[in-house]
Each structure stands twice: as structure tokens, then as C-alpha cells.
XYZ file of C-alpha atoms in Angstrom:
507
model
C -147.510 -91.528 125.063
C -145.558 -91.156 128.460
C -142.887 -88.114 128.036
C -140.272 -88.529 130.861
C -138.091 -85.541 132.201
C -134.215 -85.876 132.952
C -132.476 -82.544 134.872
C -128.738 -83.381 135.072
C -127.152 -81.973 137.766
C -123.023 -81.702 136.836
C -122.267 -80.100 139.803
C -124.900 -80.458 142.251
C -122.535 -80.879 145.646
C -120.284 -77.638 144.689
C -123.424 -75.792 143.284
C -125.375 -76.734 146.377
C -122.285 -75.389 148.797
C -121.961 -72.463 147.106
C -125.647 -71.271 147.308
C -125.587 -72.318 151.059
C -122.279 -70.806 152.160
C -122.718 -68.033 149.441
C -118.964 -67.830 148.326
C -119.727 -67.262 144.985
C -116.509 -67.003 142.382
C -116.866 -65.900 138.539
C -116.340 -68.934 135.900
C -112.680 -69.854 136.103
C -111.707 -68.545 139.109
C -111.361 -69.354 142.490
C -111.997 -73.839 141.805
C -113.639 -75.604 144.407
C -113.571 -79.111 145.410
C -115.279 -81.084 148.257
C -113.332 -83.510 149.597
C -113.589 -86.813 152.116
C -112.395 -89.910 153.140
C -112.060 -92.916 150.835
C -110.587 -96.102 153.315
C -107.773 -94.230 154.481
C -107.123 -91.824 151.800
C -108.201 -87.969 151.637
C -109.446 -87.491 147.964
C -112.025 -85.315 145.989
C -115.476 -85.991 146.127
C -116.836 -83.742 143.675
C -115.407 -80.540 141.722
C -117.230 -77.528 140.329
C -116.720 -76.417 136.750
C -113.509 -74.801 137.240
C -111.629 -77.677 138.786
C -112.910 -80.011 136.763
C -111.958 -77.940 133.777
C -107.963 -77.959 134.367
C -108.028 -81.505 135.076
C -109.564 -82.261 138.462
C -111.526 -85.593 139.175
C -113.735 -87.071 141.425
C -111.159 -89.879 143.604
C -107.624 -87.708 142.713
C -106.356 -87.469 145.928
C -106.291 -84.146 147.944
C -102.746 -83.814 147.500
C -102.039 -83.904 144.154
C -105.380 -81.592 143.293
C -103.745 -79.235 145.085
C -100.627 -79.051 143.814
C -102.555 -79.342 140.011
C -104.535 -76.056 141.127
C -102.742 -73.670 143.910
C -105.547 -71.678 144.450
C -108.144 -74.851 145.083
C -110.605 -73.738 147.309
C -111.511 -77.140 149.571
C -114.603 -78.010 152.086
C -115.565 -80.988 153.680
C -118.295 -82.557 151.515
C -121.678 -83.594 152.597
C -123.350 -86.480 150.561
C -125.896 -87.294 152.967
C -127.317 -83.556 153.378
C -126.677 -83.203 149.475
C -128.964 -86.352 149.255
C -131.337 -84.750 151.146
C -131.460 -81.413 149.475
C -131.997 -83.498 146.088
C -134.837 -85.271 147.819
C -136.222 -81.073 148.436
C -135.273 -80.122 145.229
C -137.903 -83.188 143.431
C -140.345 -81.785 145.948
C -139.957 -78.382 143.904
C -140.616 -79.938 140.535
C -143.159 -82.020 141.998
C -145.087 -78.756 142.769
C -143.901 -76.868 139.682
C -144.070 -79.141 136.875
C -146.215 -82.791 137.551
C -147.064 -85.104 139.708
C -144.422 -87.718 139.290
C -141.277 -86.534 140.086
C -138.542 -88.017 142.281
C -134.459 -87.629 143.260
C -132.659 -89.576 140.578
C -129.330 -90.034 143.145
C -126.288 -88.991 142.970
C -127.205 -85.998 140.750
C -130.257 -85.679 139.242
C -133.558 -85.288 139.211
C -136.587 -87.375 136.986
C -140.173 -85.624 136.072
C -143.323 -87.784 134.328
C -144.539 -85.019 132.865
C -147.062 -86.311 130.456
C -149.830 -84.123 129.220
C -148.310 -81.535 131.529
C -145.814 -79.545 128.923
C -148.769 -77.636 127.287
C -149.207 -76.014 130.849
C -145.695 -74.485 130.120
C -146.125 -73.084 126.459
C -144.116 -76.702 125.291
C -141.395 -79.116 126.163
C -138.676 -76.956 125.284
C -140.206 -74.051 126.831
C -140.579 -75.829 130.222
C -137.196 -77.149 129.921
C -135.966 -73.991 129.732
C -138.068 -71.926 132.156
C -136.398 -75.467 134.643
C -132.699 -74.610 133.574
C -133.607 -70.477 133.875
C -134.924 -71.181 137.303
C -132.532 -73.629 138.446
C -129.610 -71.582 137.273
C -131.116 -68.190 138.695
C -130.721 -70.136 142.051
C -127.105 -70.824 141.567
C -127.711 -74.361 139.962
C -126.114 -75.460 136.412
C -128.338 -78.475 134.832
C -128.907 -80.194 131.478
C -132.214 -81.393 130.782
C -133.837 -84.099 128.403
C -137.172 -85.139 127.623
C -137.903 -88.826 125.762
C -140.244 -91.513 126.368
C -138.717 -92.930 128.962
C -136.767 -92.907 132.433
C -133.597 -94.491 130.680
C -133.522 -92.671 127.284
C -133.832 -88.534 129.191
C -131.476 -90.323 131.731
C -128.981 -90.742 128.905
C -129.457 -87.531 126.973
C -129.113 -85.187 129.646
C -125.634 -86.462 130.387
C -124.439 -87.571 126.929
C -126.118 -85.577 124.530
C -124.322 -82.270 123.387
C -126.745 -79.847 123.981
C -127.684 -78.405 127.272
C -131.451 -78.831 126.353
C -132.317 -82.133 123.979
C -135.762 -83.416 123.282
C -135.909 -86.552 121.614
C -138.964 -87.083 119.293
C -142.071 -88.939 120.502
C -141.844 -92.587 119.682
C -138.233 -92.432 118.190
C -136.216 -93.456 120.935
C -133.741 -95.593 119.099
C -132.509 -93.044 117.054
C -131.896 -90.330 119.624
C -129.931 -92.785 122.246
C -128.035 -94.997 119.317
C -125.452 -92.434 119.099
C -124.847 -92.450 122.807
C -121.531 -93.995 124.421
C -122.570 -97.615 126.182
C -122.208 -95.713 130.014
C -125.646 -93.817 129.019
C -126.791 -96.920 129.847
C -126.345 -96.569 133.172
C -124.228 -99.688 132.713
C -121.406 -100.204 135.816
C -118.368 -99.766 134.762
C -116.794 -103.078 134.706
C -119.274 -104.019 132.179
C -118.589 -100.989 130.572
C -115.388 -101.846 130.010
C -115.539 -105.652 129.329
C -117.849 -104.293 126.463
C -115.338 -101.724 124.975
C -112.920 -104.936 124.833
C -115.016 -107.164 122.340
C -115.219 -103.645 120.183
C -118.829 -102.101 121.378
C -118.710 -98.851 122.204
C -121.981 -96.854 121.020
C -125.486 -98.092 121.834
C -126.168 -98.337 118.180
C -123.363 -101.516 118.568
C -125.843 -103.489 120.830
C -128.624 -102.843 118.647
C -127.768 -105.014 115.749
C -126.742 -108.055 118.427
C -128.538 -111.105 118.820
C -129.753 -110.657 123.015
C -129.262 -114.045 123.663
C -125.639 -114.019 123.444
C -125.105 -110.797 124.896
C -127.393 -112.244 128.325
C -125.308 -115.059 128.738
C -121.659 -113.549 128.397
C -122.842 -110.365 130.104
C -125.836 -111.450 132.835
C -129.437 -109.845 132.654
C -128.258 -106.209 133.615
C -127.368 -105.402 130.069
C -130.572 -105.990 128.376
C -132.254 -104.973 131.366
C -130.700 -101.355 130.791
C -131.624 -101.552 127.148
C -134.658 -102.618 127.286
C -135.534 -99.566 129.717
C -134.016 -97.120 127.615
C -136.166 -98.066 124.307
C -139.002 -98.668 126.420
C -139.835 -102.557 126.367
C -139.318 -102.664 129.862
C -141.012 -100.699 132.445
C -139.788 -98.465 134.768
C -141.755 -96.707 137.074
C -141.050 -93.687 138.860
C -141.829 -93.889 142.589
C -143.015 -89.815 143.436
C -141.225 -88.270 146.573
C -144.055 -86.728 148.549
C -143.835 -84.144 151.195
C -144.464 -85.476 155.024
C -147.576 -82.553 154.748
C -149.188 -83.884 152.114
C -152.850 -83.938 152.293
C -153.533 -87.581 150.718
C -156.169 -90.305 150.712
C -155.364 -93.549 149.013
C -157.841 -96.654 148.048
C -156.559 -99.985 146.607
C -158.845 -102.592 145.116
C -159.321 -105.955 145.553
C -159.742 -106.716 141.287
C -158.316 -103.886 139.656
C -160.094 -101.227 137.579
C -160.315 -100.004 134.286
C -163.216 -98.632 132.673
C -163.809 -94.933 132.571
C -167.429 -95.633 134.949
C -165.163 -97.035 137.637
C -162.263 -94.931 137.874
C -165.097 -91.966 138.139
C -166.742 -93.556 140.817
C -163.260 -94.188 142.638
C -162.061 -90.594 142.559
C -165.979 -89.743 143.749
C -165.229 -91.775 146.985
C -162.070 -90.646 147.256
C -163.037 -86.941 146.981
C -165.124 -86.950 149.868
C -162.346 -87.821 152.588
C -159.618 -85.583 151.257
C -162.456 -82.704 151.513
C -163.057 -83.681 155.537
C -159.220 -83.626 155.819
C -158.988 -80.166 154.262
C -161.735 -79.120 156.456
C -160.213 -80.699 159.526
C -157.177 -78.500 158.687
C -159.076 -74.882 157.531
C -157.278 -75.401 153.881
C -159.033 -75.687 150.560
C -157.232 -77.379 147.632
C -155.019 -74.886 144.977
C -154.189 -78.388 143.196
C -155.180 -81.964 142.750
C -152.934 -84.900 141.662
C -154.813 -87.902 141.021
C -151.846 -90.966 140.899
C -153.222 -94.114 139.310
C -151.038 -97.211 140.058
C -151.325 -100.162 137.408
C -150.920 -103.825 138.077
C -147.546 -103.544 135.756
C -145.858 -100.944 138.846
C -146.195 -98.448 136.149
C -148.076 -95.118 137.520
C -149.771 -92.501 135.095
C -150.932 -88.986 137.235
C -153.391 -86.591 135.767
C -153.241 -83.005 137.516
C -156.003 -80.000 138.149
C -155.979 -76.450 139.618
C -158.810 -74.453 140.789
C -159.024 -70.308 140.633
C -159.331 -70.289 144.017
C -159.290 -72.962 147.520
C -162.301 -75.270 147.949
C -163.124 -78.282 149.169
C -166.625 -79.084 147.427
C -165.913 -83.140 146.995
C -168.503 -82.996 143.753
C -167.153 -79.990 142.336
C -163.179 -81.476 142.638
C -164.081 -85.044 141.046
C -166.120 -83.596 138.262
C -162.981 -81.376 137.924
C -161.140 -84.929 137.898
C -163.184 -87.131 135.912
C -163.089 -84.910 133.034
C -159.437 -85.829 132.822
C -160.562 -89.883 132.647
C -159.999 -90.066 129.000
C -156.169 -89.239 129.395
C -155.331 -92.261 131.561
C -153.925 -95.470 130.116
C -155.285 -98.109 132.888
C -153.026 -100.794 130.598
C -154.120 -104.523 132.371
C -155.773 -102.274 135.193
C -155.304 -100.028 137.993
C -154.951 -101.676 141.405
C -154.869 -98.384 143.353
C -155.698 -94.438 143.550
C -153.947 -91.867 145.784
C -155.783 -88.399 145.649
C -153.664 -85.762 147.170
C -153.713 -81.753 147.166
C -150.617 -80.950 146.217
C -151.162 -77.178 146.574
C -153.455 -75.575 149.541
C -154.551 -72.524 150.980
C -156.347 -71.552 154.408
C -160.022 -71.383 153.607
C -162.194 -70.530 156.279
C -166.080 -71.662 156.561
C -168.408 -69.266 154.934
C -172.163 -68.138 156.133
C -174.187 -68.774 152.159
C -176.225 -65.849 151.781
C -179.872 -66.627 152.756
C -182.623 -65.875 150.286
C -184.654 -63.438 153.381
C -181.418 -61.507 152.907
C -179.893 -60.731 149.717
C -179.322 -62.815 146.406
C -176.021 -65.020 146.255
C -173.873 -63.409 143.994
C -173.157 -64.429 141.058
C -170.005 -67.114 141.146
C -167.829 -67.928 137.826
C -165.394 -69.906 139.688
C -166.133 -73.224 138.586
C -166.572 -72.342 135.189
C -162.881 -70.940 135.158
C -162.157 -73.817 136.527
C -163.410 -76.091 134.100
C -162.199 -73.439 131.918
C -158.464 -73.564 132.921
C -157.899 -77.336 133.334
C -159.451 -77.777 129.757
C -157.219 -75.027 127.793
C -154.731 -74.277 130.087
C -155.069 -72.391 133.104
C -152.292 -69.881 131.451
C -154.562 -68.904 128.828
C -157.858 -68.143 131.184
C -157.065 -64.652 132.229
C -158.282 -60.910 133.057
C -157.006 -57.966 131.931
C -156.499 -55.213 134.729
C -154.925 -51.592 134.082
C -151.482 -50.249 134.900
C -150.661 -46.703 134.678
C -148.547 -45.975 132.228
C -149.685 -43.750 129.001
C -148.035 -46.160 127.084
C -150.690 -48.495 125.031
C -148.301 -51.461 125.014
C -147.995 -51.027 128.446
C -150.919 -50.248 130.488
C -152.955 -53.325 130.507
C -151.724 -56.868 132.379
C -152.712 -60.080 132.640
C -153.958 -60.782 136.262
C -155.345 -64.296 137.896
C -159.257 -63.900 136.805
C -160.462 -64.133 140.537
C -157.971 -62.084 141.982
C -159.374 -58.727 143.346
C -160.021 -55.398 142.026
C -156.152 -53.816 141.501
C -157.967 -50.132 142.120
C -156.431 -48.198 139.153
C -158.827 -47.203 135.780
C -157.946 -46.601 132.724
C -158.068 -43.203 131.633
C -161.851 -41.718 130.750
C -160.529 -38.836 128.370
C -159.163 -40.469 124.587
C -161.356 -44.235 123.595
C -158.932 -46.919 123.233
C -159.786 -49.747 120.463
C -160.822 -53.334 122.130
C -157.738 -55.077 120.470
C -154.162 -54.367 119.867
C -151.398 -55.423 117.910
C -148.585 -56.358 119.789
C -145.946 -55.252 118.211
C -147.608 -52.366 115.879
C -147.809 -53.022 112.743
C -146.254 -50.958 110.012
C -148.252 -49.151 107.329
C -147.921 -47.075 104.386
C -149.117 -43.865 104.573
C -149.865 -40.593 102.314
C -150.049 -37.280 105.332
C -149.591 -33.968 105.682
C -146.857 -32.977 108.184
C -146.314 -32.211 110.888
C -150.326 -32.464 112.596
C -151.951 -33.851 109.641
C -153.733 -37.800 109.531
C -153.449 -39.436 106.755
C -155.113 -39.114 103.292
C -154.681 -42.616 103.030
C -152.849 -45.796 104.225
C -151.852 -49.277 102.916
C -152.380 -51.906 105.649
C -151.830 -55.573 104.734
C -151.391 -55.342 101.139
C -154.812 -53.113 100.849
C -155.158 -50.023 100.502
C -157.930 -48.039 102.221
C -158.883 -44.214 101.839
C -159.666 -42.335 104.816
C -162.797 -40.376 105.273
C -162.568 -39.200 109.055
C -160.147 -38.776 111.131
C -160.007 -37.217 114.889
C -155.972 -36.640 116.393
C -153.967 -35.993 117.536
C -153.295 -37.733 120.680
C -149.834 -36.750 122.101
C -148.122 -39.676 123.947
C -145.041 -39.069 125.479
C -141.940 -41.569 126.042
C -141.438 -42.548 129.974
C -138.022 -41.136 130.136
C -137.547 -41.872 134.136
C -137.525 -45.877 132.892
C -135.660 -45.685 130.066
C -132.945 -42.794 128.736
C -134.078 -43.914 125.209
C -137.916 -42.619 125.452
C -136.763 -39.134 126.995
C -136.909 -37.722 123.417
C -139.470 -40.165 122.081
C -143.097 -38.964 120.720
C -146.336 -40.862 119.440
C -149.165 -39.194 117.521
C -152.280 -41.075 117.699
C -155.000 -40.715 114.948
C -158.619 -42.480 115.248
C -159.390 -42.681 111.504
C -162.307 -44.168 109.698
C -161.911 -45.716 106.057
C -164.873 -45.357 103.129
C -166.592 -48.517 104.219
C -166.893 -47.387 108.242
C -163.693 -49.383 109.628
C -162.349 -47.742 112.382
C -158.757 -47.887 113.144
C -155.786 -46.398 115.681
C -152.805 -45.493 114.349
C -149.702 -43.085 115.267
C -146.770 -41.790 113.817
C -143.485 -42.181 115.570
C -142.147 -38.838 116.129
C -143.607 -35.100 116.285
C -143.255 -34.690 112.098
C -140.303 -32.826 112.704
C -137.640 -33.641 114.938
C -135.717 -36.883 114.137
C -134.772 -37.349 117.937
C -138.228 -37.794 118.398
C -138.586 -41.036 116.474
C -138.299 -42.830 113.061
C -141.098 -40.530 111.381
C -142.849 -43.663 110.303
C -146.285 -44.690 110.639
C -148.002 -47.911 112.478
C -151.212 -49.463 113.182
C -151.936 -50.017 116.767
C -155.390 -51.246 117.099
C -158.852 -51.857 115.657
C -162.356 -50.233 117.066
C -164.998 -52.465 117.842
């Protein structure tokens, strides 16, 4: 099922002068508006939140917006350089998020992000992390995910949230609610429509279409039919002037899953000479298959590292066959590297010499593109006596950080993050525990070794300065081994709750 991406920009031209002038103004104060020339009338072009809050409009003229709002701030807009910075900003998602992204003009952008939202921990996740990102850089947005191009289009600008995701396959029932202009409708026909008495989507629904198409014309069912999907629209992907990209069409188009394999084979092997021709090796692959219906479905890989091995990067790709829809058939392939490095040509180790090392790279690569490359890891120290806190996650081919853990007190192979809270039966202040109830069970000790003295790291937070762990290793009647610390020294209550938790297991 295809899952289409909608970021609404509301105030793209204002946001986009701000962040390039860098006149910045808390909300309500200071209200910008960009203005031109309309025939022979000065008039606003676009306002920011604050103008358009107190009653400022795109087409008011200059004049009376700033007699509405003394204080309007006022620069000369830009449409062509804000079309152009839209165009940049798709290039962004493009690398980001998927394949298929392009401007969606005056103020938006659209994303085909199908069987790419697991790479982001979800669709509302990556919606999110979009908005977080975009708004970190000075940019408000509203984004919506459907099925199509036509139904996100319409709930990012009409739906009340600032973050909507409409269930897979029930289109209908997220847009019906929707005002007809959703619809991306012009606004004549908008209007002729609110005269006869329609004014949701819902109100076309239940209409018979061949009425509507001859006292309306074709662009009303057109519209609809995009929105609930019955009519295709394909996105056309902006693509940087750098892109590294090879292309093959076919004279009968393709579909079997032998085929496409032995397209992206012969397809790998130029893109590799033009890496090579350039010193880069390929970060990430987008493979764009183009159907006979103009509808385009992308699959996307990454590699731990650059390379340009032709084999290795189309078995990377061919393991992604079974994801692609080739409908009536695919007419045409574009492989491009979407994401490259410099990799300079290596001397292999000869045999007279020394051994080749040993090399995990592909498997991590097979790894990553299977699971998720978020979820293929290594863990690398960080100094901090903290448990919680000195261990992150680090690429799994990136190089040695130099730091150790430290050698004196074992530390269990797994943690719980957060600790988990037991019941205990101690002796205080030094004492471990008699016994403890973990989980509903309760288990006896018969060893114990503590204990450990961790301190809090007062220079990053005034909260720890007083703070205090004691750490216990303990060992139950049936040879479990477990970690576990009171918070606080056993008698100061500054230095923490006095209550007892379960931080790890021993191997």
C-alpha cells in the first residue's frame, strides 16, 4: 500500500525571510508581511502568523494592512527565490526521508514514503522528528500521511491537528469531513458548488458523477478521484544537478522478480564506473521503478560504509524485489546514489603478505537494510560513573572511540533502562539485602559482595550534587546473579529516596 507524505507550509515566504535575514520576533509581536505588485496595486503577498492573526490577508492592499497593524513590519517578497528554496527544501527530504519527494508549489512539500516510516521508529514518529526539524530551523509546518497525493494534500491544510495520519486503506472517511477547497478545487468551482448546497466532501460522495461532470467539467471528479485513490497521481522526484544516476528504459516493459534483478545487475555496473570516475563510493541507493500507468514506486538501501562493488550493491537491491508493485509493468529503472562519500582505491592484502582481515561490512549491510539500519548498532563507552550513562550507541563500523570502561567493579551484560523497583528486607546503612521481591517473586539472597559507592555528577546537574547509589552484586538460592543499589547512603534523605532498584542481570 503506497503511504504519501503532505508537509504544509502556512508560512513558508515569511518563515523563509526570517531565517535568511534573521529578524526574528516572539509570537505576536513585531507582524510581518511581504508585499508586491498586483496590476497596478501594492498589496500583501503573504503574512506570518501574527499578521494573519489580527486580520491580515494575502491581496489586502498595503495601505489598509498598515493602518489595521501600526507596527507591520514590510519587505519586498520573493516568489521566485521562495520557489526555489522549496525546490532545496524537497531535496532535504529527498535525502532524509525517501526517494520520492518533490516541491508541492506554492507551499508545500510531498514525500512517497512507502516502506520507509519503519526507518524512523513509525509514521507519527517521522512526522514529528520532520515538524521538530523543520521548526528547529525557523519553519512552522503541518504534516499528513494517507494513501495518496490528494488525501495528505488535504489533511495537512484542513485537518485540525498539526500532525494527522489517516488509516491505511480508509481514505474516505478521513477526507469526508473536509471542506470542498481540500480538493484542491479553484475557487470559482468552489463556490458555484457552495451555491447548489455542497459544502463538505462527504456531499459529493453520495452524488451520481455523471451529473456532477457535466454541470461542473472533468476537474471535479478528477480531484476526487485522486484524493480516494481511483486515479493516479504520480509524484515526479526533484533530483539534485549532482546526482550520480544511470537510467535504462525497455522496449516491452518488465515485471517479474528474474527481470527486474537482472535490470538493477546491469544497471549496477555503470553507476559503480561513475563512482569510480569520481573517487566516491555510495552511502545510499534509490532504485526508482517507473510503471507504464506514470505511477513510480522507489525502494531505498544504505551501506555501513562507501563502496562501489556493482555485485555487492544489486544483491543489496534485489533483496528489496519483493516490495515493488510492477502493476501492468515497469517501462524504466533509474539507479542513483543518493548519498556518497570519497573512497579512494585500496591495495587488497596479498596472501605472501599477511591475511585479509576479517570484513563484517556486508553482513551489516544486509543486516541494516533488512531490520533497520537504526537497530544494527555497537555499543562504545563514555566516561561517566553513571551506569545509565556510560555506554552509547555508535555506527558499528565507525572507529575505535579510545576510552574503556573501567577494569575495577564487573558490570552485568544487560540493563534495565529505567531501574526497576524492588522490595527489599536490609540492614542499614551498609548492609545488602536479606531478601528482595522482584517481579512478583520473591527470591532469598545467599551472597552478596557491596558496596559500590557511585556518586551523582553534580557539575551537570545541581540535582545529583547530593545524590548517592549503593551497588550490591547479590546471588539468590538457585545461583542468579543480580545488580542492584539503593538510592541514597541509608541515612541522609538529601542523598536520595532510600529505596531500592534492580539495575541489571549477570550473565
Amino acid at each position: 500500500m503506497t503511504r504519501v507524505v503532505s508537509l504544509f507550509l502556512p508560512h513558508w515566504p515569511t518563515d523563509r525571510w526570517r531565517r535568511r535575514t534573521g529578524v526574528a520576533a516572539p509570537p505576536g509581536e513585531r507582524p510581518l508581511a511581504l508585499i508586491g505588485q498586483e496590476g497596478g496595486r501594492r498589496v500583501v503577498l503573504a503574512a506570518d502568523a501574527a499578521a494573519a492573526a489580527v486580520g491580515l490577508r494575502p491581496g489586502m492592499a498595503v495601505a489598509k494592512a498598515r493602518a489595521l497593524i501600526p507596527g507591520l513590519v514590510t519587505a519586498r517578497a520573493d516568489p521566485a527565490a521562495d520557489a526555489a528554496a522549496l525546490e532545496r527544501l524537497a531535496l532535504w527530504a529527498l535525502r532524509h526521508y525517501a526517494p520520492l519527494a518533490a516541491a508541492d508549489p506554492p507551499d508545500g512539500i510531498v514525500i512517497d514514503t512507502t516502506g520507509a516510516d519503519h526507518l524512523h521508529g513509525g509514521e507519527e514518529a517521522m512526522l514529528a522528528a520532520m515538524r521538530a526539524r523543520l521548526a528547529a530551523a525557523g519553519i512552522s509546518a503541518r504534516a499528513a500521511s494517507a494513501d495518496t497525493w490528494g488525501a495528505a494534500h488535504a489533511l495537512a491544510r484542513h485537518a485540525a491537528r498539526p500532525i494527522t495520519v489517516a488509516p491505511i486503506g480508509d481514505t474516505a472517511a478521513a477526507i469526508a469531513p473536509l471542506p470542498l477547497a481540500a480538493l484542491r478545487l479553484s475557487p470559482a468551482l468552489v463556490a458555484a458548488l457552495q451555491t447548489l448546497g455542497f459544502l463538505r466532501i462527504r456531499d459529493l460522495m453520495a452524488q451520481p458523477r455523471a451529473p456532477l461532470a457535466r454541470r461542473f467539467g472533468p476537474e471535479l471528479l478528477q480531484r476526487l478521484d485522486q484524493a480516494l485513490g481511483r486515479l493516479a497521481e504520480p509524484i515526479t522526484p526533484v533530483r539534485a544537478p549532482e546526482l550520480i544516476e544511470v537510467r535504462r528504459h525497455f522496449a516491452e516493459p518488465i515485471a517479474t522478480a528474474e527481470t527486474i534483478a537482472a535490470a538493477i545487475a546491469a544497471l549496477a555496473r555503470p553507476l559503480a564506473v561513475a563512482l569510480e570516475a569520481k573517487g566516491l563510493g555510495a552511502r545510499r541507493l534509490d532504485l526508482l521503478c517507473h510503471r507504464v500507468d506514470r505511477a513510480a514506486q522507489a525502494i531505498r538501501i544504505g551501506t555501513a560504509r562507501p563502496l562501489r562493488d556493482p555485485k555487492h550493491l544489486s544483491r543489496l537491491l534485489s533483496e528489496k524485489i519483493e516490495t515493488i508493485d510492477p502493476g501492468f509493468g515497469i517501462e524504466a529503472l533509474a539507479l542513483a546514489a543518493s548519498l556518497t562519500e570519497p573512497l579512494a582505491a585500496t591495495q587488497r592484502a596479498s596472501a605472501l603478505i599477511a591475511a585479509p582481515a576479517p570484513d563484517i561490512a556486508d553482513l551489516i549491510d544486509v543486516l541494516a537494510n533488512r531490520i533497520g539500519a537504526e537497530r544494527v548498532y555497537r555499543a562504545a563507552p563514555v566516561m561517566s560513573d553513571v551506569p545509565e550513562r556510560s555506554v552509547r550507541r555508535i555506527p558499528p563500523l565507525a572507529p575505535a572511540t579510545g576510552t574503556t570502561w573501567p577494569a575495577g567493579w564487573p558490570r552485568p551484560a544487560r540493563l534495565f533502562t529505567p531501574p526497576e523497583r524492588i522490595e527489599t528486607v536490609a540492614l542499614l546503612p551498609d548492609h545488602p539485602p536479606l531478601a528482595f521481591t522482584w517481579r512478583g517473586q520473591r527470591r532469598r539472597v545467599a551472597r552478596a559482595d557491596g558496596p559500590e559507592r557511585i556518586l551523582g555528577e553534580w557539575w551537570k546537574r545541581d540535582a545529583e550534587l547530593a545524590a548517592v547509589r549503593d551497588y550490591f552484586r547479590i546471588e539468590d538460592e538457585v545461583g542468579a546473579r543480580f545488580w542492584i543499589f539503593r538510592a541514597g547512603d541509608g541515612e541522609d534523605a538529601a542523598s536520595g529516596a532510600q529505596q531500592w532498584f534492580l539495575h541489571g542481570i549477570f550473565a
